[in-house]
PDB file of C-alpha atoms in Angstrom:
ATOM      1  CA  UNK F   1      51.569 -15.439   3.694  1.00  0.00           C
ATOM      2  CA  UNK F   2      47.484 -15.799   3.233  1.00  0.00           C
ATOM      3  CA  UNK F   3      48.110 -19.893   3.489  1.00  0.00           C
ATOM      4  CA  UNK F   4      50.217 -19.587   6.460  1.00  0.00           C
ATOM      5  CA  UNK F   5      47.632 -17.462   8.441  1.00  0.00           C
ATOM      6  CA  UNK F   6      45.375 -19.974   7.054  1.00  0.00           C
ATOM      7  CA  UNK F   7      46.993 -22.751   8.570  1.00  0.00           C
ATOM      8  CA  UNK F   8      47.198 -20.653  11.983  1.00  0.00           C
ATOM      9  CA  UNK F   9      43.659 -20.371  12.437  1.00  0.00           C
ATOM     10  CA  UNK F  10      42.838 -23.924  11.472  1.00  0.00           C
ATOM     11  CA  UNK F  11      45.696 -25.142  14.170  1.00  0.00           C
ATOM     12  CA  UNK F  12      43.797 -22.849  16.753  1.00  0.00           C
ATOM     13  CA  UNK F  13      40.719 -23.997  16.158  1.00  0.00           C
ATOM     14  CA  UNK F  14      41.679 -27.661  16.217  1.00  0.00           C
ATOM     15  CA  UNK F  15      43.281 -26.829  19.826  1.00  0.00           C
ATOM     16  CA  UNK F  16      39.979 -24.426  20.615  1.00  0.00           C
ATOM     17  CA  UNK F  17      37.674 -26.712  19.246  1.00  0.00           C
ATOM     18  CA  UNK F  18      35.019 -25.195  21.284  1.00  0.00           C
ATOM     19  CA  UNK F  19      34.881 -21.309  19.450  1.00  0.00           C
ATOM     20  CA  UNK F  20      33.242 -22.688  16.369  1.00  0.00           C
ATOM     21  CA  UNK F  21      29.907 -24.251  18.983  1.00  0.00           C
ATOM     22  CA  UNK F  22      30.148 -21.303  20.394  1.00  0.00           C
ATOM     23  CA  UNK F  23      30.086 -19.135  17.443  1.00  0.00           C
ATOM     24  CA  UNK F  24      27.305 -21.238  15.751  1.00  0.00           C
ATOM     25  CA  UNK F  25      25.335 -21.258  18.816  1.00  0.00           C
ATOM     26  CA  UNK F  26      25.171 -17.266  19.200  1.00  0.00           C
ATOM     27  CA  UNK F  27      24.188 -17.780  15.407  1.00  0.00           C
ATOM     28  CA  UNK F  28      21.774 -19.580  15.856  1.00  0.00           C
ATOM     29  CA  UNK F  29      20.039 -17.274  19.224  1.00  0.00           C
ATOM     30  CA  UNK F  30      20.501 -14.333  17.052  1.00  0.00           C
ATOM     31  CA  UNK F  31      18.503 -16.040  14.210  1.00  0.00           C
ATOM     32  CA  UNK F  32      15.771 -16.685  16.600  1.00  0.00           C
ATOM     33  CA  UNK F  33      15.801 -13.449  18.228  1.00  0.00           C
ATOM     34  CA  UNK F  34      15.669 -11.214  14.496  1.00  0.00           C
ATOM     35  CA  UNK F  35      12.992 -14.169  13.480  1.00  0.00           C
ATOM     36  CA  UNK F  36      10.595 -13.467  16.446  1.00  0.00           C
ATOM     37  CA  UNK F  37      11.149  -9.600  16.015  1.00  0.00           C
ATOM     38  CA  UNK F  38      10.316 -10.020  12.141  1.00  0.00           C
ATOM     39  CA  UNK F  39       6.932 -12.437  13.513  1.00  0.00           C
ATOM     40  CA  UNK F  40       6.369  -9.728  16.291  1.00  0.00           C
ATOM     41  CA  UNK F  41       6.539  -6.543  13.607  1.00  0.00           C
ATOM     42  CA  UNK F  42       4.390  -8.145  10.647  1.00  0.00           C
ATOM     43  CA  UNK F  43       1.903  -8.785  13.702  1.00  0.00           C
ATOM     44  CA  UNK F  44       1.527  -5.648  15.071  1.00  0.00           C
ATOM     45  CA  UNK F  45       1.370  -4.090  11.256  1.00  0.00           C
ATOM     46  CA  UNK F  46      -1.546  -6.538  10.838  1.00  0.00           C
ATOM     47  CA  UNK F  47      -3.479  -5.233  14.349  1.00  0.00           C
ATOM     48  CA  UNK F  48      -2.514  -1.503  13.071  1.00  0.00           C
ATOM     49  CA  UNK F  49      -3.702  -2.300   9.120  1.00  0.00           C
ATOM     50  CA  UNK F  50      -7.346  -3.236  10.602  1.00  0.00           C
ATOM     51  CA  UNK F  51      -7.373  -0.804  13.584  1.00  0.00           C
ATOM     52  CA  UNK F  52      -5.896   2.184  10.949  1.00  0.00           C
ATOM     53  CA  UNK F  53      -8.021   4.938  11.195  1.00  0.00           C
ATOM     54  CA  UNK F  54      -7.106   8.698   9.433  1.00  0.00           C
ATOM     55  CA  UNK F  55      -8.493  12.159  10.541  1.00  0.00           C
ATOM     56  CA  UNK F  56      -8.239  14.818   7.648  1.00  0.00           C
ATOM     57  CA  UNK F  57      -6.070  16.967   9.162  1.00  0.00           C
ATOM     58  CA  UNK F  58      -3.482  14.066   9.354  1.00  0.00           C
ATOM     59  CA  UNK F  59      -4.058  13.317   5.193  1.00  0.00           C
ATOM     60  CA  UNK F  60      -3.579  17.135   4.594  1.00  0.00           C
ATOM     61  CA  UNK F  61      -0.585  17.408   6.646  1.00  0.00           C
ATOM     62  CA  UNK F  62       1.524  14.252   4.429  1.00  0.00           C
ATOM     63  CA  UNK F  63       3.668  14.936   1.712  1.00  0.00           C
ATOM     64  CA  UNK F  64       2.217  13.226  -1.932  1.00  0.00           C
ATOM     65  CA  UNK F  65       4.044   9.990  -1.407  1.00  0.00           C
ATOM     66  CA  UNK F  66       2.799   9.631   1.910  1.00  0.00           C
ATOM     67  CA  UNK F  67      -0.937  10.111   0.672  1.00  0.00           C
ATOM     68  CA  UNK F  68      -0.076   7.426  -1.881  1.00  0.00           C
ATOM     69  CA  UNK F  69       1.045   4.853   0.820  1.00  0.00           C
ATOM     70  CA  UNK F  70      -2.447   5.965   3.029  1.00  0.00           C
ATOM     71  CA  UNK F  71      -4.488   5.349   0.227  1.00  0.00           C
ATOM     72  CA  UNK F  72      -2.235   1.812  -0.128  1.00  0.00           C
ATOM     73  CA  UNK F  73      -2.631   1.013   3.967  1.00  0.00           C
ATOM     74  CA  UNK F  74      -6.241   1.755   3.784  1.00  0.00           C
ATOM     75  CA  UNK F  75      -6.587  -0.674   1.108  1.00  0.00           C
ATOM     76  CA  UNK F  76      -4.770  -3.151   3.038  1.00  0.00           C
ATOM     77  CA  UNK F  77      -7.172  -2.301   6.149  1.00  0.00           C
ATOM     78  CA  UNK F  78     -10.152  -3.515   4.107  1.00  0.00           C
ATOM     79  CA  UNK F  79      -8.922  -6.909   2.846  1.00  0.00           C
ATOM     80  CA  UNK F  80      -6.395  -6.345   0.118  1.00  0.00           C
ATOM     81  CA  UNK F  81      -3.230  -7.738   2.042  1.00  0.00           C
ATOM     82  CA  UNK F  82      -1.281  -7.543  -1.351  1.00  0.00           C
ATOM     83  CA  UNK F  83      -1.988  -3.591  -2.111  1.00  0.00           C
ATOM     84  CA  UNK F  84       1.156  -1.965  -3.128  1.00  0.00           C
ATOM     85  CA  UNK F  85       2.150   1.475  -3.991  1.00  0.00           C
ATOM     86  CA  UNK F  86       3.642   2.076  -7.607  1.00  0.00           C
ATOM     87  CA  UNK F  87       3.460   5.607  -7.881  1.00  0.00           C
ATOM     88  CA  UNK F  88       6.413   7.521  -9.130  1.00  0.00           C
ATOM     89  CA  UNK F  89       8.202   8.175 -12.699  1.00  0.00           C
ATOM     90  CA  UNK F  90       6.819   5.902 -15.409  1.00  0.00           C
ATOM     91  CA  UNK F  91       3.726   4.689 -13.220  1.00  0.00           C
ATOM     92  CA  UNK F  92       1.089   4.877 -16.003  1.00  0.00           C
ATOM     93  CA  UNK F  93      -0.863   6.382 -13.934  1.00  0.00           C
ATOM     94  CA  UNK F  94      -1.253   4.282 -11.034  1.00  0.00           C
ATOM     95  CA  UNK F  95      -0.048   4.886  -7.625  1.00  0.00           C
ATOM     96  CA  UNK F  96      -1.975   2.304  -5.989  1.00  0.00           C
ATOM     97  CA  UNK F  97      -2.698  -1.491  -6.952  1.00  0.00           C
ATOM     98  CA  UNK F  98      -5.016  -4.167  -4.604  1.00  0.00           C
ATOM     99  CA  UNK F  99      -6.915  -7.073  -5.263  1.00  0.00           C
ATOM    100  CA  UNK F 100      -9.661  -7.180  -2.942  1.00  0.00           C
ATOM    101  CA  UNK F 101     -11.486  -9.871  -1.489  1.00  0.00           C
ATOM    102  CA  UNK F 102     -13.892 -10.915  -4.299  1.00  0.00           C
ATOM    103  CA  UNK F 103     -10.716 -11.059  -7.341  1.00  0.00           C
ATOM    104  CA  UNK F 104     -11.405  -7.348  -8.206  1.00  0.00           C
ATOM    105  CA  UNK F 105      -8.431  -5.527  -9.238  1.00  0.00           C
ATOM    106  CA  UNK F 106      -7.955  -1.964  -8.269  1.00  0.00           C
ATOM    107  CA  UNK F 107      -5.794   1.094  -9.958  1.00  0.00           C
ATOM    108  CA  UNK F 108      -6.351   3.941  -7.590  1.00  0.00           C
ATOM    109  CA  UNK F 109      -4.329   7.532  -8.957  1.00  0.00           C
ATOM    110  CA  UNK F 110      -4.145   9.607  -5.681  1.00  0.00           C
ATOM    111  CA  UNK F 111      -4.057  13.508  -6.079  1.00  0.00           C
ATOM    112  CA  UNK F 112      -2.935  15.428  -2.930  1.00  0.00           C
ATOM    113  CA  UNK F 113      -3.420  18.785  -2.538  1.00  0.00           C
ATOM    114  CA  UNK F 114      -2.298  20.608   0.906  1.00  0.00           C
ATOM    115  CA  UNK F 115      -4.657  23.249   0.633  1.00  0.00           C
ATOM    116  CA  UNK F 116      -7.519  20.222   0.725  1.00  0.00           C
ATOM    117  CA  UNK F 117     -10.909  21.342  -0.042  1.00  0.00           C
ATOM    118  CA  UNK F 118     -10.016  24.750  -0.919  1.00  0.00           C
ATOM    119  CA  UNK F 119      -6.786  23.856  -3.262  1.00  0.00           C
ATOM    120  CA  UNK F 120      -7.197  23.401  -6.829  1.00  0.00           C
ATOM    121  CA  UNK F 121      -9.774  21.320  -8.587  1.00  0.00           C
ATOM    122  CA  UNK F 122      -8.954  17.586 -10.150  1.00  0.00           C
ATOM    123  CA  UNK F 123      -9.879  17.907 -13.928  1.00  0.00           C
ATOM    124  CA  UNK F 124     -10.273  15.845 -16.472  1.00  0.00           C
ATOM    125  CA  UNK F 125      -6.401  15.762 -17.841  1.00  0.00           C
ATOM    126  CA  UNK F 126      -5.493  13.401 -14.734  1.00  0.00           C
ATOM    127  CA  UNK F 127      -8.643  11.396 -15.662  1.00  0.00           C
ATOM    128  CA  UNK F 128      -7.526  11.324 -19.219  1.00  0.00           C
ATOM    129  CA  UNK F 129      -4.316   9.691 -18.008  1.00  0.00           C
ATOM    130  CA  UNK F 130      -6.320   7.396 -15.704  1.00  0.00           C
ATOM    131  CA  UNK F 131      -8.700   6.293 -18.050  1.00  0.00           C
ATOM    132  CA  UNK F 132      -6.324   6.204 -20.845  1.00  0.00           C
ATOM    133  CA  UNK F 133      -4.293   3.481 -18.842  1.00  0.00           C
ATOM    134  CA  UNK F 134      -6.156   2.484 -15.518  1.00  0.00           C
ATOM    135  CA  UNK F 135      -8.146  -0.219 -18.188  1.00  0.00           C
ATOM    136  CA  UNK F 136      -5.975  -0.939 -21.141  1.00  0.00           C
ATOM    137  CA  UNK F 137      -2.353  -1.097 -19.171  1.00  0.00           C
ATOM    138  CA  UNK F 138      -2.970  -2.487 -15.793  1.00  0.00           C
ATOM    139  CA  UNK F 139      -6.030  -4.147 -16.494  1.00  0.00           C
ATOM    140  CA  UNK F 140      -7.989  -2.218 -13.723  1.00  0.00           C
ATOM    141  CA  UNK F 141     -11.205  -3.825 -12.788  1.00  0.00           C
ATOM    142  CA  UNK F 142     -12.413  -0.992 -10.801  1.00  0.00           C
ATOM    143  CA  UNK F 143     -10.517   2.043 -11.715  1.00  0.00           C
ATOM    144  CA  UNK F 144     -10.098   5.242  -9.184  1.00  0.00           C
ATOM    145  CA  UNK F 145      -9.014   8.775  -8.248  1.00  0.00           C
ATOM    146  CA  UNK F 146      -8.742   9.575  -4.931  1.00  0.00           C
ATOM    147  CA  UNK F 147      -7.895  13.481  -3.485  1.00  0.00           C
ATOM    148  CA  UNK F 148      -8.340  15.378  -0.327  1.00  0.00           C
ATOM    149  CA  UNK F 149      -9.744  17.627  -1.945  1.00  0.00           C
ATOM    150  CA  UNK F 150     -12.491  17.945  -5.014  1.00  0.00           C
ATOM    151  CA  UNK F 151     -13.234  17.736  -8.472  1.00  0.00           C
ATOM    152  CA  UNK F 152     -14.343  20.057 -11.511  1.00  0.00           C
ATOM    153  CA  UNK F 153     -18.116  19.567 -12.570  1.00  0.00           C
ATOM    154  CA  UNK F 154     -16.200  18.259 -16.238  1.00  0.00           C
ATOM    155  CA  UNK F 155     -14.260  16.049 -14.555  1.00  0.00           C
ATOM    156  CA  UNK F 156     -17.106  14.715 -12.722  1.00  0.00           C
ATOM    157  CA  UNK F 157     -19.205  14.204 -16.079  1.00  0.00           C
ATOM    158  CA  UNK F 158     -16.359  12.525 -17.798  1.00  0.00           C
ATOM    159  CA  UNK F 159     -15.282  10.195 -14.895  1.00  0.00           C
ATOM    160  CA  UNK F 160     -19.286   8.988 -15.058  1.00  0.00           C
ATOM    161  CA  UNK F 161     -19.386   8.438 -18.672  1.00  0.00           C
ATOM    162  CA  UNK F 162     -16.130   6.177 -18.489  1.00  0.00           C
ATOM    163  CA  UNK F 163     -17.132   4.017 -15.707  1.00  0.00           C
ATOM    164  CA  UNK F 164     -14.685   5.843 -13.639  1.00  0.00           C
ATOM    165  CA  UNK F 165     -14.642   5.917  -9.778  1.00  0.00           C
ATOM    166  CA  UNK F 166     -14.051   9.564  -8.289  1.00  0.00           C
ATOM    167  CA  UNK F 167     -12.915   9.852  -4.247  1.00  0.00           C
ATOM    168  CA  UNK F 168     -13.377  13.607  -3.074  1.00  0.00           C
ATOM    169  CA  UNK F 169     -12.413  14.703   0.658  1.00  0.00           C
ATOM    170  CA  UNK F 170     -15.692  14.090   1.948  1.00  0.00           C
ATOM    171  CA  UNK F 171     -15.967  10.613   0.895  1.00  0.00           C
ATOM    172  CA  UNK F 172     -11.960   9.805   1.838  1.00  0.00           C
ATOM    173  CA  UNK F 173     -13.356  11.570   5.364  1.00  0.00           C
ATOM    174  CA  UNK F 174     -15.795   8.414   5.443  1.00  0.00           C
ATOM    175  CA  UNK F 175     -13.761   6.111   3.987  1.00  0.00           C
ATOM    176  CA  UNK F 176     -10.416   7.098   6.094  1.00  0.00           C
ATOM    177  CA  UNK F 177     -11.684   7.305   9.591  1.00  0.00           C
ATOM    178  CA  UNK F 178     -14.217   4.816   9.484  1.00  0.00           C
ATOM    179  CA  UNK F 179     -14.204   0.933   8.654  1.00  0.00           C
ATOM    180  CA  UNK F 180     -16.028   0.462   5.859  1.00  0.00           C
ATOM    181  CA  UNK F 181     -14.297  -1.145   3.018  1.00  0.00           C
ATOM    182  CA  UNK F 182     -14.417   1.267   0.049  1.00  0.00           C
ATOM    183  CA  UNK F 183     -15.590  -1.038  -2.106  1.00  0.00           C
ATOM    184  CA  UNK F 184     -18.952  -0.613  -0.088  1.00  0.00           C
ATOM    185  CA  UNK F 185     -18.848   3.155  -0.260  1.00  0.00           C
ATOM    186  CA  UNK F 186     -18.820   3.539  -4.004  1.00  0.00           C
ATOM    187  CA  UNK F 187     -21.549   3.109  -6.635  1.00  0.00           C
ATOM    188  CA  UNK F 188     -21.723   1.085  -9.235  1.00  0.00           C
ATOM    189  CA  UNK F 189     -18.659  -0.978  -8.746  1.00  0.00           C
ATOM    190  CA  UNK F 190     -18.024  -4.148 -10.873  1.00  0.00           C
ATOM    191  CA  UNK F 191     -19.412  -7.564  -9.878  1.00  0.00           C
ATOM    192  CA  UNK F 192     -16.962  -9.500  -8.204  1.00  0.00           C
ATOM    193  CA  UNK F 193     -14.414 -11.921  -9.973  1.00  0.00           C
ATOM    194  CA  UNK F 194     -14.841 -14.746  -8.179  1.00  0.00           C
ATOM    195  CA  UNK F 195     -18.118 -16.846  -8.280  1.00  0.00           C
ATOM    196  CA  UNK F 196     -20.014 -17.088  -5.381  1.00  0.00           C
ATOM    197  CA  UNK F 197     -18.779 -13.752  -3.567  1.00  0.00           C
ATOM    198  CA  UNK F 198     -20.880 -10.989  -2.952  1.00  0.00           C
ATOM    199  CA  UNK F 199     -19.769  -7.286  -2.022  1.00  0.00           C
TER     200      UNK F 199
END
């Protein structure tokens, strides 16, 4: 039965012998078309990455994951075309990775809290995690927690003594709606990797 139909279509197309042109022509268009939509897409994300500019109320208003993918875009904005978001079960905690322009390697954890400034502290257990891991398993170069909203005085102290990079609302304010790399709005951040560049 199955060779029989077989034989059928091949007879058909031997006395159509035009359908199969046909058919690998519209292949061929439609190729085309979804490769300039794909070039046309990754271009506009490109204008949008260094155009990308957040207001607080937008950060407040996005659910955890979405902060994560922010923190990842606005990353992205400032050089680091490779930044990716890891967060989830078994992250380590990371949520964010980038290498930025000068070979540094970033581990950003991002804390979201909806109630923003006025929501619960950050304290040191999260940087425990961070600094237990940020160095030792993802070989962080410049190591980070970012929130929308603020930290204890402890976890302040401790994120100083471990060369630890703390992100409160009012610097993500600066950082988010501006375009300032954040890399340039920190202190103390590591010398670059590569020789010859300069932050």
């Amino acid at each position: 039965m199955v060779w029989s139909l077989v034989v059928g279509a091949l007879r058909w197309l031997a006395a159509h012998p035009w359908v199969p042109v046909v058919l690998l022509v519209i292949a061929a268009l439609a190729g085309g078309v979804w490769g300039r939509r794909r070039r046309e897409a990754a271009r506009w994300n490109r204008v949008r990455e260094r155009g990308l500019r957040y207001a607080m109320p937008q950060i407040d208003a996005l659910h955890h994951r979405e902060f994560e993918e922010a923190v990842r875009d606005l990353m992205r904005r400032d050089g680091c075309p490779e930044a990716i978001q890891v967060g989830g079960a078994g992250d380590n905690g990371a949520d964010v990775k980038a290498t930025d322009p000068f070979g540094r390697l970033w581990v950003i954890q991002c804390k979201h809290r909806q109630a923003g400034w006025a929501g619960s502290a950050v304290g040191t257990p999260d940087l425990h995690v961070l600094n237990g891991t940020g160095r030792p398993v993802h070989n962080g170069d410049v190591v980070v927690l970012v929130t929308n909203g603020r930290f204890t005085d402890k976890a302040v102290a401790f994120a100083r003594s471990q060369r630890l990079h703390l992100v409160d609302r009012h610097l993500l304010a600066q950082w988010a709606a501006g375009s300032t790399p954040l890399w340039e709005l920190l202190s103390a951040v590591p010398s670059p990797r590569r020789p010859g560049s300069g932050s």
